[in-house]
Amino acid sequence: MYQQQNQQILTEEDLASTVLADLKRVVREYATAATESTCPDMRQLFTKLMNNTLTAQGQLYQAMQQSNMYTASSPALRQELDKQAQEYKQTQQKTKQFLQQNLGNQPQSMYVPAGQHQSGQSSHQPHFM
């Protein structure tokens, strides 16, 4: 417990929950910055920051769960997960068809990650905008 002049301010659980919420928010903001960035180096920077923040968020979540400060929501039903996966695949297919119809033979990516050559040889997967 954190105290100031014999007054309780925040419990450890409240403090950890606040930090966890902030880490979740920062992940969303880095993801937005990465997807809106037109500069490959900035996109790579925001992606790295997002991944580092995701790691910190996961570590804090695990510590909170082990200390009984956080309980995850009940597990989703398998059929609900399957339904969501099927909807995602349908949306992905529709998007792919839309791009093929509207872009034709043009490149489907406006962004080429740093280190990716014209030949497409790279260990990195391309990121689409």
PDB file of C-alpha atoms in Angstrom:
ATOM      1  CA  MET A   1       0.000   0.000   0.000  1.00  0.00           C
ATOM      2  CA  TYR A   2       1.278   3.465  -0.832  1.00  0.00           C
ATOM      3  CA  GLN A   3       0.801   6.034   1.900  1.00  0.00           C
ATOM      4  CA  GLN A   4       1.182   9.755   2.207  1.00  0.00           C
ATOM      5  CA  GLN A   5       1.024  11.274   5.680  1.00  0.00           C
ATOM      6  CA  ASN A   6      -0.706   8.193   7.107  1.00  0.00           C
ATOM      7  CA  GLN A   7      -3.404   8.194   4.390  1.00  0.00           C
ATOM      8  CA  GLN A   8      -3.959   5.366   1.967  1.00  0.00           C
ATOM      9  CA  ILE A   9      -3.701   6.510  -1.635  1.00  0.00           C
ATOM     10  CA  LEU A  10      -3.595   3.371  -3.791  1.00  0.00           C
ATOM     11  CA  THR A  11      -3.317  -0.288  -2.992  1.00  0.00           C
ATOM     12  CA  GLU A  12      -0.787  -2.307  -4.947  1.00  0.00           C
ATOM     13  CA  GLU A  13      -3.683  -3.906  -6.823  1.00  0.00           C
ATOM     14  CA  ASP A  14      -5.116  -0.508  -7.801  1.00  0.00           C
ATOM     15  CA  LEU A  15      -1.713   0.735  -8.884  1.00  0.00           C
ATOM     16  CA  ALA A  16      -1.004  -2.412 -10.923  1.00  0.00           C
ATOM     17  CA  SER A  17      -4.458  -2.225 -12.542  1.00  0.00           C
ATOM     18  CA  THR A  18      -3.851   1.393 -13.519  1.00  0.00           C
ATOM     19  CA  VAL A  19      -0.478   0.550 -15.062  1.00  0.00           C
ATOM     20  CA  LEU A  20      -1.999  -2.442 -16.880  1.00  0.00           C
ATOM     21  CA  ALA A  21      -4.750  -0.256 -18.345  1.00  0.00           C
ATOM     22  CA  ASP A  22      -2.167   2.315 -19.441  1.00  0.00           C
ATOM     23  CA  LEU A  23      -0.042  -0.363 -21.113  1.00  0.00           C
ATOM     24  CA  LYS A  24      -3.101  -1.590 -23.029  1.00  0.00           C
ATOM     25  CA  ARG A  25      -3.827   1.977 -24.155  1.00  0.00           C
ATOM     26  CA  VAL A  26      -0.224   2.556 -25.231  1.00  0.00           C
ATOM     27  CA  VAL A  27      -0.278  -0.667 -27.295  1.00  0.00           C
ATOM     28  CA  ARG A  28      -3.339   0.628 -29.172  1.00  0.00           C
ATOM     29  CA  GLU A  29      -1.688   3.996 -29.754  1.00  0.00           C
ATOM     30  CA  TYR A  30       1.532   2.424 -31.052  1.00  0.00           C
ATOM     31  CA  ALA A  31      -0.492   0.150 -33.340  1.00  0.00           C
ATOM     32  CA  THR A  32      -2.343   3.169 -34.717  1.00  0.00           C
ATOM     33  CA  ALA A  33       0.910   5.076 -35.207  1.00  0.00           C
ATOM     34  CA  ALA A  34       2.499   2.111 -36.985  1.00  0.00           C
ATOM     35  CA  THR A  35      -0.428   1.595 -39.335  1.00  0.00           C
ATOM     36  CA  GLU A  36      -0.674   5.288 -40.179  1.00  0.00           C
ATOM     37  CA  SER A  37       3.054   5.834 -40.667  1.00  0.00           C
ATOM     38  CA  THR A  38       4.241   6.284 -44.231  1.00  0.00           C
ATOM     39  CA  CYS A  39       7.927   6.177 -43.335  1.00  0.00           C
ATOM     40  CA  PRO A  40       9.250   2.580 -43.143  1.00  0.00           C
ATOM     41  CA  ASP A  41      11.714   3.437 -40.371  1.00  0.00           C
ATOM     42  CA  MET A  42       9.003   5.066 -38.228  1.00  0.00           C
ATOM     43  CA  ARG A  43       6.669   2.141 -38.866  1.00  0.00           C
ATOM     44  CA  GLN A  44       9.396  -0.248 -37.754  1.00  0.00           C
ATOM     45  CA  LEU A  45      10.071   1.873 -34.642  1.00  0.00           C
ATOM     46  CA  PHE A  46       6.398   1.960 -33.620  1.00  0.00           C
ATOM     47  CA  THR A  47       6.072  -1.774 -34.261  1.00  0.00           C
ATOM     48  CA  LYS A  48       9.084  -2.460 -32.040  1.00  0.00           C
ATOM     49  CA  LEU A  49       7.726  -0.171 -29.310  1.00  0.00           C
ATOM     50  CA  MET A  50       4.345  -1.892 -29.550  1.00  0.00           C
ATOM     51  CA  ASN A  51       5.930  -5.349 -29.239  1.00  0.00           C
ATOM     52  CA  ASN A  52       8.008  -4.259 -26.230  1.00  0.00           C
ATOM     53  CA  THR A  53       4.909  -2.792 -24.594  1.00  0.00           C
ATOM     54  CA  LEU A  54       2.951  -5.983 -25.291  1.00  0.00           C
ATOM     55  CA  THR A  55       5.704  -7.946 -23.557  1.00  0.00           C
ATOM     56  CA  ALA A  56       5.601  -5.640 -20.518  1.00  0.00           C
ATOM     57  CA  GLN A  57       1.792  -5.835 -20.426  1.00  0.00           C
ATOM     58  CA  GLY A  58       1.919  -9.638 -20.557  1.00  0.00           C
ATOM     59  CA  GLN A  59       4.483  -9.807 -17.768  1.00  0.00           C
ATOM     60  CA  LEU A  60       2.449  -7.483 -15.557  1.00  0.00           C
ATOM     61  CA  TYR A  61      -0.717  -9.455 -16.276  1.00  0.00           C
ATOM     62  CA  GLN A  62       1.022 -12.731 -15.313  1.00  0.00           C
ATOM     63  CA  ALA A  63       2.344 -11.201 -12.084  1.00  0.00           C
ATOM     64  CA  MET A  64      -1.094  -9.825 -11.224  1.00  0.00           C
ATOM     65  CA  GLN A  65      -2.774 -13.150 -11.983  1.00  0.00           C
ATOM     66  CA  GLN A  66      -0.272 -15.051  -9.823  1.00  0.00           C
ATOM     67  CA  SER A  67      -0.929 -12.587  -6.984  1.00  0.00           C
ATOM     68  CA  ASN A  68      -4.711 -12.983  -7.382  1.00  0.00           C
ATOM     69  CA  MET A  69      -5.018  -9.342  -8.403  1.00  0.00           C
ATOM     70  CA  TYR A  70      -6.552 -10.129 -11.778  1.00  0.00           C
ATOM     71  CA  THR A  71      -8.867 -12.832 -12.981  1.00  0.00           C
ATOM     72  CA  ALA A  72      -9.368 -13.356 -16.673  1.00  0.00           C
ATOM     73  CA  SER A  73     -12.834 -13.519 -18.115  1.00  0.00           C
ATOM     74  CA  SER A  74     -14.338 -16.930 -18.592  1.00  0.00           C
ATOM     75  CA  PRO A  75     -12.991 -18.883 -21.557  1.00  0.00           C
ATOM     76  CA  ALA A  76     -14.846 -18.464 -24.832  1.00  0.00           C
ATOM     77  CA  LEU A  77     -16.815 -21.356 -26.200  1.00  0.00           C
ATOM     78  CA  ARG A  78     -15.049 -23.252 -28.982  1.00  0.00           C
ATOM     79  CA  GLN A  79     -17.972 -22.811 -31.360  1.00  0.00           C
ATOM     80  CA  GLU A  80     -17.910 -19.040 -30.823  1.00  0.00           C
ATOM     81  CA  LEU A  81     -14.193 -18.963 -31.621  1.00  0.00           C
ATOM     82  CA  ASP A  82     -14.800 -21.062 -34.744  1.00  0.00           C
ATOM     83  CA  LYS A  83     -17.600 -18.715 -35.817  1.00  0.00           C
ATOM     84  CA  GLN A  84     -15.366 -15.669 -35.368  1.00  0.00           C
ATOM     85  CA  ALA A  85     -12.529 -17.346 -37.275  1.00  0.00           C
ATOM     86  CA  GLN A  86     -14.877 -18.184 -40.152  1.00  0.00           C
ATOM     87  CA  GLU A  87     -16.167 -14.592 -40.277  1.00  0.00           C
ATOM     88  CA  TYR A  88     -12.590 -13.322 -40.314  1.00  0.00           C
ATOM     89  CA  LYS A  89     -11.674 -15.641 -43.189  1.00  0.00           C
ATOM     90  CA  GLN A  90     -14.707 -14.463 -45.166  1.00  0.00           C
ATOM     91  CA  THR A  91     -13.798 -10.819 -44.569  1.00  0.00           C
ATOM     92  CA  GLN A  92     -10.197 -11.526 -45.534  1.00  0.00           C
ATOM     93  CA  GLN A  93     -11.308 -13.208 -48.771  1.00  0.00           C
ATOM     94  CA  LYS A  94     -13.675 -10.342 -49.636  1.00  0.00           C
ATOM     95  CA  THR A  95     -10.885  -7.831 -49.008  1.00  0.00           C
ATOM     96  CA  LYS A  96      -8.485  -9.796 -51.204  1.00  0.00           C
ATOM     97  CA  GLN A  97     -11.063  -9.960 -54.013  1.00  0.00           C
ATOM     98  CA  PHE A  98     -11.755  -6.243 -53.672  1.00  0.00           C
ATOM     99  CA  LEU A  99      -8.058  -5.425 -53.929  1.00  0.00           C
ATOM    100  CA  GLN A 100      -7.607  -7.668 -56.961  1.00  0.00           C
ATOM    101  CA  GLN A 101     -10.600  -6.103 -58.720  1.00  0.00           C
ATOM    102  CA  ASN A 102      -9.625  -2.527 -57.942  1.00  0.00           C
ATOM    103  CA  LEU A 103      -5.850  -2.661 -58.109  1.00  0.00           C
ATOM    104  CA  GLY A 104      -5.503  -5.161 -60.930  1.00  0.00           C
ATOM    105  CA  ASN A 105      -1.832  -5.747 -61.614  1.00  0.00           C
ATOM    106  CA  GLN A 106      -0.659  -2.916 -59.375  1.00  0.00           C
ATOM    107  CA  PRO A 107       1.321  -3.813 -56.261  1.00  0.00           C
ATOM    108  CA  GLN A 108      -1.014  -4.539 -53.371  1.00  0.00           C
ATOM    109  CA  SER A 109       1.287  -3.011 -50.793  1.00  0.00           C
ATOM    110  CA  MET A 110       2.007   0.673 -50.383  1.00  0.00           C
ATOM    111  CA  TYR A 111       4.596  -0.145 -47.768  1.00  0.00           C
ATOM    112  CA  VAL A 112       7.781  -2.156 -48.143  1.00  0.00           C
ATOM    113  CA  PRO A 113       9.418  -2.978 -44.796  1.00  0.00           C
ATOM    114  CA  ALA A 114      13.000  -1.895 -44.226  1.00  0.00           C
ATOM    115  CA  GLY A 115      15.321  -4.581 -45.549  1.00  0.00           C
ATOM    116  CA  GLN A 116      12.828  -5.884 -48.138  1.00  0.00           C
ATOM    117  CA  HIS A 117      14.210  -5.836 -51.664  1.00  0.00           C
ATOM    118  CA  GLN A 118      12.326  -5.487 -54.917  1.00  0.00           C
ATOM    119  CA  SER A 119      12.809  -9.201 -55.526  1.00  0.00           C
ATOM    120  CA  GLY A 120      10.773  -9.799 -52.373  1.00  0.00           C
ATOM    121  CA  GLN A 121      13.529 -11.734 -50.640  1.00  0.00           C
ATOM    122  CA  SER A 122      13.437 -10.996 -46.964  1.00  0.00           C
ATOM    123  CA  SER A 123      12.899 -12.769 -43.708  1.00  0.00           C
ATOM    124  CA  HIS A 124      10.199 -10.203 -42.826  1.00  0.00           C
ATOM    125  CA  GLN A 125       6.577 -10.562 -43.836  1.00  0.00           C
ATOM    126  CA  PRO A 126       5.214  -7.552 -45.763  1.00  0.00           C
ATOM    127  CA  HIS A 127       2.886  -5.222 -43.896  1.00  0.00           C
ATOM    128  CA  PHE A 128      -0.140  -4.016 -45.793  1.00  0.00           C
ATOM    129  CA  MET A 129      -1.774  -0.703 -45.153  1.00  0.00           C
TER     130      MET A 129
END
